[in-house]
PDB file of C-alpha atoms in Angstrom:
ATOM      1  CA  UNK A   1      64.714 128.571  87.853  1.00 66.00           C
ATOM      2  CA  UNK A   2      61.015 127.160  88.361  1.00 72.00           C
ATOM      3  CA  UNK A   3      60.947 123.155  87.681  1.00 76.00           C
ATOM      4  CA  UNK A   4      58.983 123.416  84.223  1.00 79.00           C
ATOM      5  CA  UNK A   5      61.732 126.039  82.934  1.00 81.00           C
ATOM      6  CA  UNK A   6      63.703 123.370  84.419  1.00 82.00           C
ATOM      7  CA  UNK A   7      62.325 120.583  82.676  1.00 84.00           C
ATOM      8  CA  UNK A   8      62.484 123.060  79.144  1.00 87.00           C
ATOM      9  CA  UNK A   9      65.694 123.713  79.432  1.00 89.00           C
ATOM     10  CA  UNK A  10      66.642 119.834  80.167  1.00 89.00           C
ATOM     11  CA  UNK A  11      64.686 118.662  77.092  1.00 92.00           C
ATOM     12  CA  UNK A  12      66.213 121.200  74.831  1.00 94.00           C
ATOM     13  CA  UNK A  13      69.786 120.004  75.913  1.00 95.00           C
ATOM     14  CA  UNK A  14      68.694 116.802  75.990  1.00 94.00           C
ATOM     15  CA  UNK A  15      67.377 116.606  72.002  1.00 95.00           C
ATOM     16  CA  UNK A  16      70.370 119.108  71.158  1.00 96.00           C
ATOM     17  CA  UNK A  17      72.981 116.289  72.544  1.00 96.00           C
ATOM     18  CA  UNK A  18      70.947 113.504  70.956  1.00 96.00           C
ATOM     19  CA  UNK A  19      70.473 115.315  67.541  1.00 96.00           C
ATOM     20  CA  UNK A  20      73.738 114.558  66.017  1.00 97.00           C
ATOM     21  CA  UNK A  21      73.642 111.221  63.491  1.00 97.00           C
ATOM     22  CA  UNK A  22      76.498 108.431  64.773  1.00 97.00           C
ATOM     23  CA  UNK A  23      80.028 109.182  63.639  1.00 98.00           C
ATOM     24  CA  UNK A  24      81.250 105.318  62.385  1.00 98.00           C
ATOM     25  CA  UNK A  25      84.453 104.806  64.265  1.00 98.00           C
ATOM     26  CA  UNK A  26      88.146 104.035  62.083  1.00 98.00           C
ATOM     27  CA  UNK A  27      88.304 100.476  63.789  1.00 98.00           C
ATOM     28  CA  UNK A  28      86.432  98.309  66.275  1.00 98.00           C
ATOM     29  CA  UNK A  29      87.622  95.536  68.327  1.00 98.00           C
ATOM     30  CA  UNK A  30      86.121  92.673  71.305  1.00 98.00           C
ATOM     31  CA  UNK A  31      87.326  92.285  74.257  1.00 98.00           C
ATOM     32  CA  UNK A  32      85.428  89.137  74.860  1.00 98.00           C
ATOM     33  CA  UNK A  33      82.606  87.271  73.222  1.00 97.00           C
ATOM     34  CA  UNK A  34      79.782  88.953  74.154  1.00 97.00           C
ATOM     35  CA  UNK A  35      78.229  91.092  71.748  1.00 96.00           C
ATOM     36  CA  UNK A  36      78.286  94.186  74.016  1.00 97.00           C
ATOM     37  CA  UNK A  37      82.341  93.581  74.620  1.00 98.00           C
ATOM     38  CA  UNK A  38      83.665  95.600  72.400  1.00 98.00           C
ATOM     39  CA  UNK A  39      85.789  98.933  72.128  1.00 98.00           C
ATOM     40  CA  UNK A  40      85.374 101.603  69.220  1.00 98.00           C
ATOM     41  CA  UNK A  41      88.398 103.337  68.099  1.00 98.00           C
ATOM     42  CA  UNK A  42      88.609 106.827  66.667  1.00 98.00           C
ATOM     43  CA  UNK A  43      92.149 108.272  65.039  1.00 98.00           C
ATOM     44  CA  UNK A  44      93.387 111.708  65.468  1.00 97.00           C
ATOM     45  CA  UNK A  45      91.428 113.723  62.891  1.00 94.00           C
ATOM     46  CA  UNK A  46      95.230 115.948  62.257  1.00 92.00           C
ATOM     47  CA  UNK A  47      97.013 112.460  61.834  1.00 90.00           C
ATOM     48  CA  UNK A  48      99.701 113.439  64.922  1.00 92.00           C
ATOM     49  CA  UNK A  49     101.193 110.530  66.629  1.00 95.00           C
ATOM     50  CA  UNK A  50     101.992 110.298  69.869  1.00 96.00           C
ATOM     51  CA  UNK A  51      99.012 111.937  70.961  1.00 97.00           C
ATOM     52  CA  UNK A  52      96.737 111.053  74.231  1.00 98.00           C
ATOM     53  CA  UNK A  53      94.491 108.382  74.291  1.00 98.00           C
ATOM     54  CA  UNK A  54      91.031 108.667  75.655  1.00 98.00           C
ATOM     55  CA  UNK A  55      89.326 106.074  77.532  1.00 98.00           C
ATOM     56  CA  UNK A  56      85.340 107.176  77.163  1.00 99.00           C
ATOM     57  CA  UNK A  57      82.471 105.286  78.752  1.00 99.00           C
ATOM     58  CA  UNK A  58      79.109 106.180  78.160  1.00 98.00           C
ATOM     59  CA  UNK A  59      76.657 106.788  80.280  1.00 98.00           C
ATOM     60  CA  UNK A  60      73.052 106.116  80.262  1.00 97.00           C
ATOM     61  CA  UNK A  61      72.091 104.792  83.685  1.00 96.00           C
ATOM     62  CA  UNK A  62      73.749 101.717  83.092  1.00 97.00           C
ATOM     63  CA  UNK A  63      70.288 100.848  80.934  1.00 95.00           C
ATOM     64  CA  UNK A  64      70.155  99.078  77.855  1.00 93.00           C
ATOM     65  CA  UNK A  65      68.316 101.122  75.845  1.00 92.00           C
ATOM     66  CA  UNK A  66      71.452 103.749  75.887  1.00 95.00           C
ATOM     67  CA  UNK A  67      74.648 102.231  74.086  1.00 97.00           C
ATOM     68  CA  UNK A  68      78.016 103.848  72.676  1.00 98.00           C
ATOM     69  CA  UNK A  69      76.905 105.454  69.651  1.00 98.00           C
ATOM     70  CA  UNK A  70      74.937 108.321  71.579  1.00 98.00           C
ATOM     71  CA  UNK A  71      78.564 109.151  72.634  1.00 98.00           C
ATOM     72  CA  UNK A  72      80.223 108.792  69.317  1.00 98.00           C
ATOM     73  CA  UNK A  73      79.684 112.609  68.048  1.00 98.00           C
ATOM     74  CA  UNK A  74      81.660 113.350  71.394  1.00 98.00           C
ATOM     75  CA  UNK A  75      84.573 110.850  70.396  1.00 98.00           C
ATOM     76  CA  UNK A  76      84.378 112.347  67.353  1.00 98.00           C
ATOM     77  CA  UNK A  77      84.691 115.752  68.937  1.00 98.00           C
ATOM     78  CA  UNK A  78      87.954 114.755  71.140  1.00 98.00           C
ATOM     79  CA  UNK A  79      89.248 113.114  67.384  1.00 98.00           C
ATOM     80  CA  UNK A  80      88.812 116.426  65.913  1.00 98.00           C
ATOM     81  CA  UNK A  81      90.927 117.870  68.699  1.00 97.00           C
ATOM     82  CA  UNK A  82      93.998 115.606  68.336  1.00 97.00           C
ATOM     83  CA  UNK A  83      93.441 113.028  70.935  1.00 98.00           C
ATOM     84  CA  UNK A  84      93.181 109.596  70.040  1.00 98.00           C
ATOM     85  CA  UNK A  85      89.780 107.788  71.552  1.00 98.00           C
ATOM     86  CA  UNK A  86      88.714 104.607  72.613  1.00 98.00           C
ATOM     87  CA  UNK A  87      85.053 104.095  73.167  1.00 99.00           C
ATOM     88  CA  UNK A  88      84.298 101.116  75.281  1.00 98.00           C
ATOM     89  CA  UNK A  89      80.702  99.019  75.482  1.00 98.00           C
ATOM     90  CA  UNK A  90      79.835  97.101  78.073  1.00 98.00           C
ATOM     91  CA  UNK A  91      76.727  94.926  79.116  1.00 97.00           C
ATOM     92  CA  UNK A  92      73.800  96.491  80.627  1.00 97.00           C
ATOM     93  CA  UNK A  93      70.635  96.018  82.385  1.00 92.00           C
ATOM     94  CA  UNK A  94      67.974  94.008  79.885  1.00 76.00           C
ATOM     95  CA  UNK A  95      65.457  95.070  77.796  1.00 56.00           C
ATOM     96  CA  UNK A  96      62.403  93.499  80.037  1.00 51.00           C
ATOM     97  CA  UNK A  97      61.438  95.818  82.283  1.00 50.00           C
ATOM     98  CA  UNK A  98      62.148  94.848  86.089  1.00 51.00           C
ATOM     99  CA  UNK A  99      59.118  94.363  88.128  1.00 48.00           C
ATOM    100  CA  UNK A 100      57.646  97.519  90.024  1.00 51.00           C
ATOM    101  CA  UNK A 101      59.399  99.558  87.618  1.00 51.00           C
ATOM    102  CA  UNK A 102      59.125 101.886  84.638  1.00 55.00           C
ATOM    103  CA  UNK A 103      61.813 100.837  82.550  1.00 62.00           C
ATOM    104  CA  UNK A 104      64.576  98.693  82.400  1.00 72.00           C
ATOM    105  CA  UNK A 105      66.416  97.589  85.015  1.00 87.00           C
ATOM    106  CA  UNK A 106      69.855  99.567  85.361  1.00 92.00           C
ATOM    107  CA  UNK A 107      73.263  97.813  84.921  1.00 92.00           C
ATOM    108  CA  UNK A 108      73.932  93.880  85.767  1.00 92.00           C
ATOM    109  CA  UNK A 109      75.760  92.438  88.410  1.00 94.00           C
ATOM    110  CA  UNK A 110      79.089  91.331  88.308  1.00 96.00           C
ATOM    111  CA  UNK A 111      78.740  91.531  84.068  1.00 96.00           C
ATOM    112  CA  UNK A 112      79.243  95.252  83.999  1.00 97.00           C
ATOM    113  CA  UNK A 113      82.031  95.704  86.043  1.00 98.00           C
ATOM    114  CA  UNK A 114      83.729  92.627  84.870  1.00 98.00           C
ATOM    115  CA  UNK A 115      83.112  94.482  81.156  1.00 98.00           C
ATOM    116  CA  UNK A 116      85.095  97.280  82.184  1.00 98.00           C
ATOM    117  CA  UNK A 117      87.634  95.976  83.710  1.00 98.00           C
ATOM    118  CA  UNK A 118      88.502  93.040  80.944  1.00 98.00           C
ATOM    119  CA  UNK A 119      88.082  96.305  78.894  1.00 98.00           C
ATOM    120  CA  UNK A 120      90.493  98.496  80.535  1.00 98.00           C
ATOM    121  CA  UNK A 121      92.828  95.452  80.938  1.00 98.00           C
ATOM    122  CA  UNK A 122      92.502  94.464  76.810  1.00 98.00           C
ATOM    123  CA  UNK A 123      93.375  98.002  76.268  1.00 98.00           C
ATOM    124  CA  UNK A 124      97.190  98.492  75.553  1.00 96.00           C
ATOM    125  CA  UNK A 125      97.025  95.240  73.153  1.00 97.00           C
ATOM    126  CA  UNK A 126      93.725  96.811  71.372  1.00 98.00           C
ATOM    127  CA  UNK A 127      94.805 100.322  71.339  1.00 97.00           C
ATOM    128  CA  UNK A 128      98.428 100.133  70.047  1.00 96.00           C
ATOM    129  CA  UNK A 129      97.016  97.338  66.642  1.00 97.00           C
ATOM    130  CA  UNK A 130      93.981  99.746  66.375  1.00 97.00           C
ATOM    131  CA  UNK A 131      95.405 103.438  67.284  1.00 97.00           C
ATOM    132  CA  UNK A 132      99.096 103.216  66.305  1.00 95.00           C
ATOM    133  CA  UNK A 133      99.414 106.957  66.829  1.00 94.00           C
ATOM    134  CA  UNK A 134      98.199 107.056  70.200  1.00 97.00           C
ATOM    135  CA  UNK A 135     100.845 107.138  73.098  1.00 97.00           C
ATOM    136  CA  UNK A 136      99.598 105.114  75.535  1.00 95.00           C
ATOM    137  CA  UNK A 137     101.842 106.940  78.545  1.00 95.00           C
ATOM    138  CA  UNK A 138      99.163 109.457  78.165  1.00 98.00           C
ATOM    139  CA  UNK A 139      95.970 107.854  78.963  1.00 98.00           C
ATOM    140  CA  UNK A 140      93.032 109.858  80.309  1.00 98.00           C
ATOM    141  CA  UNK A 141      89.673 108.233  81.511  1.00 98.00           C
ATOM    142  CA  UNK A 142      86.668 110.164  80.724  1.00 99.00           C
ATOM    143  CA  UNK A 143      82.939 109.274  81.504  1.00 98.00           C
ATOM    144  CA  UNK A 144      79.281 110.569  81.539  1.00 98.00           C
ATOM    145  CA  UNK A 145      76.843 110.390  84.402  1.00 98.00           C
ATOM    146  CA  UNK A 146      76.999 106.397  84.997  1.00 98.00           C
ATOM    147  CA  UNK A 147      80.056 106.432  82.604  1.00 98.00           C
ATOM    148  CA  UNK A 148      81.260 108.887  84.942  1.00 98.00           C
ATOM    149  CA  UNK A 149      80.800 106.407  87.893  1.00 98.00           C
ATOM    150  CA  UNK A 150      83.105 103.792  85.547  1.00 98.00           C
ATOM    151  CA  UNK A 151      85.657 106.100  85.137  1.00 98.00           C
ATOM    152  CA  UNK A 152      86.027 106.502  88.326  1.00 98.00           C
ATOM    153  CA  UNK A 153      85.791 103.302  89.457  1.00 98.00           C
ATOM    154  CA  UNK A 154      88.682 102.057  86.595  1.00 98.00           C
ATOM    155  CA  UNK A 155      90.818 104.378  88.167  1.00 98.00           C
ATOM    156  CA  UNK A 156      90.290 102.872  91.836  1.00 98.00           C
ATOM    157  CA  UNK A 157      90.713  99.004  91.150  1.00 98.00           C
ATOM    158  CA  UNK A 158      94.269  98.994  93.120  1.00 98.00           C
ATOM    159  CA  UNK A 159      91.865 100.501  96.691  1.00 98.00           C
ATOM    160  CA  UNK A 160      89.130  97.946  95.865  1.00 98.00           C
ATOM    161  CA  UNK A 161      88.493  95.569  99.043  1.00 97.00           C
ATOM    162  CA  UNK A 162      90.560  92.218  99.547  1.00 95.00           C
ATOM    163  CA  UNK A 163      89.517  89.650  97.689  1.00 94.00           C
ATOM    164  CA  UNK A 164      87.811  91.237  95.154  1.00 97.00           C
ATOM    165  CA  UNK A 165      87.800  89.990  91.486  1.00 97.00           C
ATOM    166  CA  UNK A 166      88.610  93.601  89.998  1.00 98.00           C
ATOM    167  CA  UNK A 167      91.546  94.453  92.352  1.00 98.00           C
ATOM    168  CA  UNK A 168      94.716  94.899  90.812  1.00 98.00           C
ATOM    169  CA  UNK A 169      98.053  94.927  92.256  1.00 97.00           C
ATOM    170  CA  UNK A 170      98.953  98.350  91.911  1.00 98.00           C
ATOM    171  CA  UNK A 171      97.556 101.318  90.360  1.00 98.00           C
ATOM    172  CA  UNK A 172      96.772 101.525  86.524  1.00 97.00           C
ATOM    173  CA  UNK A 173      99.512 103.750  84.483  1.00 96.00           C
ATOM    174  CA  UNK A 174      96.436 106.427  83.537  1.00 98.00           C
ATOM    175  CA  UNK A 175      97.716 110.024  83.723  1.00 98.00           C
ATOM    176  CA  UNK A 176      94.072 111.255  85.288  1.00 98.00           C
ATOM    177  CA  UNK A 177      90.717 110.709  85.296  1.00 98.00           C
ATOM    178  CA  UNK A 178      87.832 113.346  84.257  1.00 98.00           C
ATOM    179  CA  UNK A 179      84.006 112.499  85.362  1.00 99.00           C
ATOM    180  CA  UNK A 180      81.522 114.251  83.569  1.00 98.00           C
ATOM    181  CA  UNK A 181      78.316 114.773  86.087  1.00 98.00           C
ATOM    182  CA  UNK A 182      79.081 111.298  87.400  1.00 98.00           C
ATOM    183  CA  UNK A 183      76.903 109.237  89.779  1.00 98.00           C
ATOM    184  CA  UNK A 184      79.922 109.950  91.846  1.00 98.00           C
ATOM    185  CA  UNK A 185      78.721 109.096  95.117  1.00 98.00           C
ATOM    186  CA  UNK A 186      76.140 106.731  95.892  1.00 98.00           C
ATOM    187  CA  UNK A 187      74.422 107.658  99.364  1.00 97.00           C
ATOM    188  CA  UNK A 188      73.654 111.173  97.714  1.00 98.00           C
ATOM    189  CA  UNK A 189      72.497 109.513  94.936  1.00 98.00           C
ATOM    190  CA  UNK A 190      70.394 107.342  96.665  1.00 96.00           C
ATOM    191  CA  UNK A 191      68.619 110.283  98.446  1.00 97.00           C
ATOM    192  CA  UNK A 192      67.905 111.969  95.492  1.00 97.00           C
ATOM    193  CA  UNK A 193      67.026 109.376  93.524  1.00 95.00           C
ATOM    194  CA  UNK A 194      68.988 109.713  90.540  1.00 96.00           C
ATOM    195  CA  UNK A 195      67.892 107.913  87.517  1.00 94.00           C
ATOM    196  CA  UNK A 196      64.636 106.725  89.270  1.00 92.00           C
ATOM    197  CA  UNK A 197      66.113 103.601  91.231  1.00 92.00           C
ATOM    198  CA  UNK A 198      69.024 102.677  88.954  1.00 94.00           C
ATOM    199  CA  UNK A 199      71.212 101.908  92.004  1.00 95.00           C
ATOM    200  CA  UNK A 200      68.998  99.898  93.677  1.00 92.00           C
ATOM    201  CA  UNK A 201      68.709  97.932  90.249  1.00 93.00           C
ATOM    202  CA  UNK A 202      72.691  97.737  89.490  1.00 94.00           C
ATOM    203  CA  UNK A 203      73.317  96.491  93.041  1.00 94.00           C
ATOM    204  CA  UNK A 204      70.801  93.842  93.096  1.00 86.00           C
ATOM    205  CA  UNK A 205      68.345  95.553  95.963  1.00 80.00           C
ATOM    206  CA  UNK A 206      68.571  96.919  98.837  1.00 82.00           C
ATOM    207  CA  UNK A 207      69.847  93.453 101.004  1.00 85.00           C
ATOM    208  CA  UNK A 208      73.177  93.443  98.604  1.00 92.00           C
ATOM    209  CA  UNK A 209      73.636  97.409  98.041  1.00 93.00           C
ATOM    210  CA  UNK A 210      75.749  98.026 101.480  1.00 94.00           C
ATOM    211  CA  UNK A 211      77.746  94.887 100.507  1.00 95.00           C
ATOM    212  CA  UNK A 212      78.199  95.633  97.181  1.00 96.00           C
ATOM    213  CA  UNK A 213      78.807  99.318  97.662  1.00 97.00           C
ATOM    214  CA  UNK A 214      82.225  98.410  98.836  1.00 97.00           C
ATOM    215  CA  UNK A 215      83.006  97.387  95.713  1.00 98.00           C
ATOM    216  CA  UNK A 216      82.078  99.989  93.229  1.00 98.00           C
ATOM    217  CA  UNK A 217      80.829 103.330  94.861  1.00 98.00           C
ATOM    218  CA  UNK A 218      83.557 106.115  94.330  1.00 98.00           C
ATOM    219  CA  UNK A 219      83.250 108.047  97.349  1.00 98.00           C
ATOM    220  CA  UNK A 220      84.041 104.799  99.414  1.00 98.00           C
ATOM    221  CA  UNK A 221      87.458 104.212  97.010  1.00 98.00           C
ATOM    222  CA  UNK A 222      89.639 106.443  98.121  1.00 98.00           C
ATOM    223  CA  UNK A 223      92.267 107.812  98.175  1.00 98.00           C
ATOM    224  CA  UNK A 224      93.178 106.709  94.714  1.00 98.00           C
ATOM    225  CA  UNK A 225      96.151 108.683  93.744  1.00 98.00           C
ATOM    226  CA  UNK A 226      95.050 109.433  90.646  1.00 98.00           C
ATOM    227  CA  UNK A 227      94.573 113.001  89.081  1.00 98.00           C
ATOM    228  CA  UNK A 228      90.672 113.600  89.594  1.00 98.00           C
ATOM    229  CA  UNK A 229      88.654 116.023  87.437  1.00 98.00           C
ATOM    230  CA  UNK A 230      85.360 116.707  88.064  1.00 98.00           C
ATOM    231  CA  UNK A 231      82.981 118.438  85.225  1.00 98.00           C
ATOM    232  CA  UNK A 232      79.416 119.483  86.847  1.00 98.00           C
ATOM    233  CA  UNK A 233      76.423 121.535  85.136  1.00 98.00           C
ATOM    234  CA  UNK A 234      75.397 123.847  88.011  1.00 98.00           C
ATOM    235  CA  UNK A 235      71.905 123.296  86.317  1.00 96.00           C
ATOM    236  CA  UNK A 236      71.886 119.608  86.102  1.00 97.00           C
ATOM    237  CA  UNK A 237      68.791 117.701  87.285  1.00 96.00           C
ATOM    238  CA  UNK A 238      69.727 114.441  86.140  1.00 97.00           C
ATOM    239  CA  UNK A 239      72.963 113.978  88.306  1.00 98.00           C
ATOM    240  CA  UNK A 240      72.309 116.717  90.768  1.00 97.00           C
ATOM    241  CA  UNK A 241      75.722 118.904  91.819  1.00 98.00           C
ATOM    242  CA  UNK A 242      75.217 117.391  95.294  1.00 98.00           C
ATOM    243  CA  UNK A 243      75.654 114.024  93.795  1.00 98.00           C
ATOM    244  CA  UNK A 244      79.601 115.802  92.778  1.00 98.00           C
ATOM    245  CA  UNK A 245      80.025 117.949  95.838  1.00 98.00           C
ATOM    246  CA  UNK A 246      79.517 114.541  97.786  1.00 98.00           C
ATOM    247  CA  UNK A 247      81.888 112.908  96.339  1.00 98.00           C
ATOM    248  CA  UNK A 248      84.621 115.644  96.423  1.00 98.00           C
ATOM    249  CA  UNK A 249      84.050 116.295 100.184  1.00 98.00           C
ATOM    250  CA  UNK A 250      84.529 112.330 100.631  1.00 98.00           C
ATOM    251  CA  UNK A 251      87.949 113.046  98.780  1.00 98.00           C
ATOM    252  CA  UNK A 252      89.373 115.746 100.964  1.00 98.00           C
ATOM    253  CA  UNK A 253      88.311 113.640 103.903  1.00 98.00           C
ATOM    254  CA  UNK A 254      90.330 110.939 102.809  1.00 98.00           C
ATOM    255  CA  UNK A 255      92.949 113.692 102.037  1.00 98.00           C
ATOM    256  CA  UNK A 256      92.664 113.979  98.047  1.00 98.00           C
ATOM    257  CA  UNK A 257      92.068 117.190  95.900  1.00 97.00           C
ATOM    258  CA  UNK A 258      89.776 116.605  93.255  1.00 98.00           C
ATOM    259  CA  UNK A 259      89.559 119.672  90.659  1.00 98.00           C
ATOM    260  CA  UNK A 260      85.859 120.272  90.568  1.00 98.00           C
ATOM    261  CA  UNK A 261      84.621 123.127  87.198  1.00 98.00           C
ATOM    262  CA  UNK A 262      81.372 124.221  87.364  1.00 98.00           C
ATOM    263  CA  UNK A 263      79.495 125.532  85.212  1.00 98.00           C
ATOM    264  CA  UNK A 264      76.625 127.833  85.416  1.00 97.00           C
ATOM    265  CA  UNK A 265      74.001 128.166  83.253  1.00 96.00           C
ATOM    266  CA  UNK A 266      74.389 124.004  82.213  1.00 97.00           C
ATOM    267  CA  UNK A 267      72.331 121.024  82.385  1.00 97.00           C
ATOM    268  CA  UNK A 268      73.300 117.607  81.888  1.00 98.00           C
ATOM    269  CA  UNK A 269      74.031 117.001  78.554  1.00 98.00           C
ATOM    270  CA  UNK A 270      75.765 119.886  77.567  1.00 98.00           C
ATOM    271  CA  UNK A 271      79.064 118.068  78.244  1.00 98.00           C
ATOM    272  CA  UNK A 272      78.388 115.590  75.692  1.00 98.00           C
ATOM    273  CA  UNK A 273      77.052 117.620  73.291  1.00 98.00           C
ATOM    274  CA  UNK A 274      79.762 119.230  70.562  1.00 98.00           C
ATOM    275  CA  UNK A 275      77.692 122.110  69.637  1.00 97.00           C
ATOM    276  CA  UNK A 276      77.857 122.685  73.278  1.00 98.00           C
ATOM    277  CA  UNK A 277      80.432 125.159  74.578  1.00 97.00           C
ATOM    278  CA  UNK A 278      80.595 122.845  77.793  1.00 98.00           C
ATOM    279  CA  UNK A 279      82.136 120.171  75.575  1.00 98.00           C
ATOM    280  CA  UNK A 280      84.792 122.525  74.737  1.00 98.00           C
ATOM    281  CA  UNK A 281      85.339 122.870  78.582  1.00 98.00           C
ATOM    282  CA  UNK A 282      85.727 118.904  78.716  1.00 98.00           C
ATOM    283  CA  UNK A 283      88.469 119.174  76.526  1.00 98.00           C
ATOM    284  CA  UNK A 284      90.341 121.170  77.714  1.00 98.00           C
ATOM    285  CA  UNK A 285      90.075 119.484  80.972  1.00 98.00           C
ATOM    286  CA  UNK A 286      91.194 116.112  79.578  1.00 98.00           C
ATOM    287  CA  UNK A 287      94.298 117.996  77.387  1.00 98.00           C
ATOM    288  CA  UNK A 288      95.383 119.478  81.228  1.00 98.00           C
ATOM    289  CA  UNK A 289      95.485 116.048  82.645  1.00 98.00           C
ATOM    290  CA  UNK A 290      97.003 114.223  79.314  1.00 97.00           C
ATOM    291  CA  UNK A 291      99.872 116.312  78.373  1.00 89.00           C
TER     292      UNK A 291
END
């Protein structure tokens, strides 16, 4: 495909995804005081109980400008399919543009990790007041592109280094995790430049990025233990497929099996999108792993 067909076919998916109005969720709830901590619930639309629960973070580059309710036609989507979803908002990089660059800066440093963690730690409490019918034995993680990069990373806080703030003692009770073209591994990503800088800007420069890479790159936490599905748009220019195949070579090295599906003929968005037939792929992906 030549790079303005490319560019086409990445602005069609791209308005397609975007095109659909907010779906209001059936409950909200903070996790903390901030204005950005807070977690959007969405029932099963069939009114089952014991269903799975769905932990989605959005993507977005870890920018501002790019918040939950882009991804709320998609939690709406996995509602409509039974599962229970929780859609979780954390803080971002600001509004002023960082110097020597074109928009905002990407993601801040420790806020957004802190976010998701007190997130996925609030969870149980939040989920079982807000999402009675959810059965929280069956939690999946989901994420897109830098959401993908949380979900992966809330799934690896029992590897995380000594010491660190996020660690926890032993690994979360989450029956998988699938990433959605996530920023997956962050050397590739680097090289590519994915999302024009953005993990330069979430890890505070290049003087803190080796440092801080230890902390929250996903090719450098494993072996987690955790079921690992990977969802990749052979066509995706956004978050590359080398980005993915990275990151799954960096698991068999450390002697995990991710299960990578591509698919051909898809950009980025696609898996996001629920007039997409991609997003019925993600489903089905997340029902494997929850039931």
């Amino acid at each position: 495909m030549s790079d303005s067909a490319a560019r086409d076919r990445d602005a069609a998916e791209s308005e397609s995804a975007f095109a659909h109005p907010a779906v209001a969720p059936d409950g909200s709830a903070a996790y903390g005081s901030h204005p950005d901590q807070v977690i959007d619930f969405f029932a099963p639309r069939d009114g089952r109980t014991g269903v799975p629960l769905v932990v989605l973070l959005h993507g977005g580059a870890w920018r501002a400008p790019y918040d939950r309710q882009h991804v709320s036609p998609f939690a709406d989507f996995l509602a409509r399919r039974g599962f229970a979803v929780a859609s979780v908002e954390y803080r971002r990089g600001g509004e002023i543009p960082q110097q020597g660059t074109a928009g905002p800066v990407a993601g801040r440093w420790p806020e957004t990790f802190d976010d998701v963690a007190a997130a996925m730690d609030a969870l149980p409490v939040l989920a079982a007041r807000e999402l009675p019918g959810a059965d929280p034995r069956k939690t999946v993680v989901t994420g897109h592109s830098a959401g993908g990069q949380l979900a992966l990373w809330a799934a690896a806080r029992h590897v995380l280094p000594e010491g660190s703030p996020w660690r926890l003692p032993a690994a979360p009770p989450l029956r998988g995790v699938v990433a959605l073209a996530p920023i997956g591994d962050f050397a590739s990503a680097v090289e590519l430049d994915v999302c024009s800088g953005a993990l330069h800007q979430l890890l505070g420069g290049a003087d803190d990025f080796e440092a801080r890479s230890a902390h929250v790159d996903p090719a450098l936490l494993l072996p987690t233990g955790i079921a690992t599905a990977v969802v990749q748009g052979v066509e995706d220019t956004t978050v590359p497929q080398a980005v993915t195949d990275a990151f799954v070579d960096a698991a068999a090295k450390a002697g995990e099996m991710v299960g990578l599906t591509l698919l051909d003929g898809v950009g980025h968005f696609p898996l996001i999108d629920p007039a997409a037939d991609a997003c019925a792929v993600v489903a089905e992906e997340i029902a494997q792993l929850a039931w």
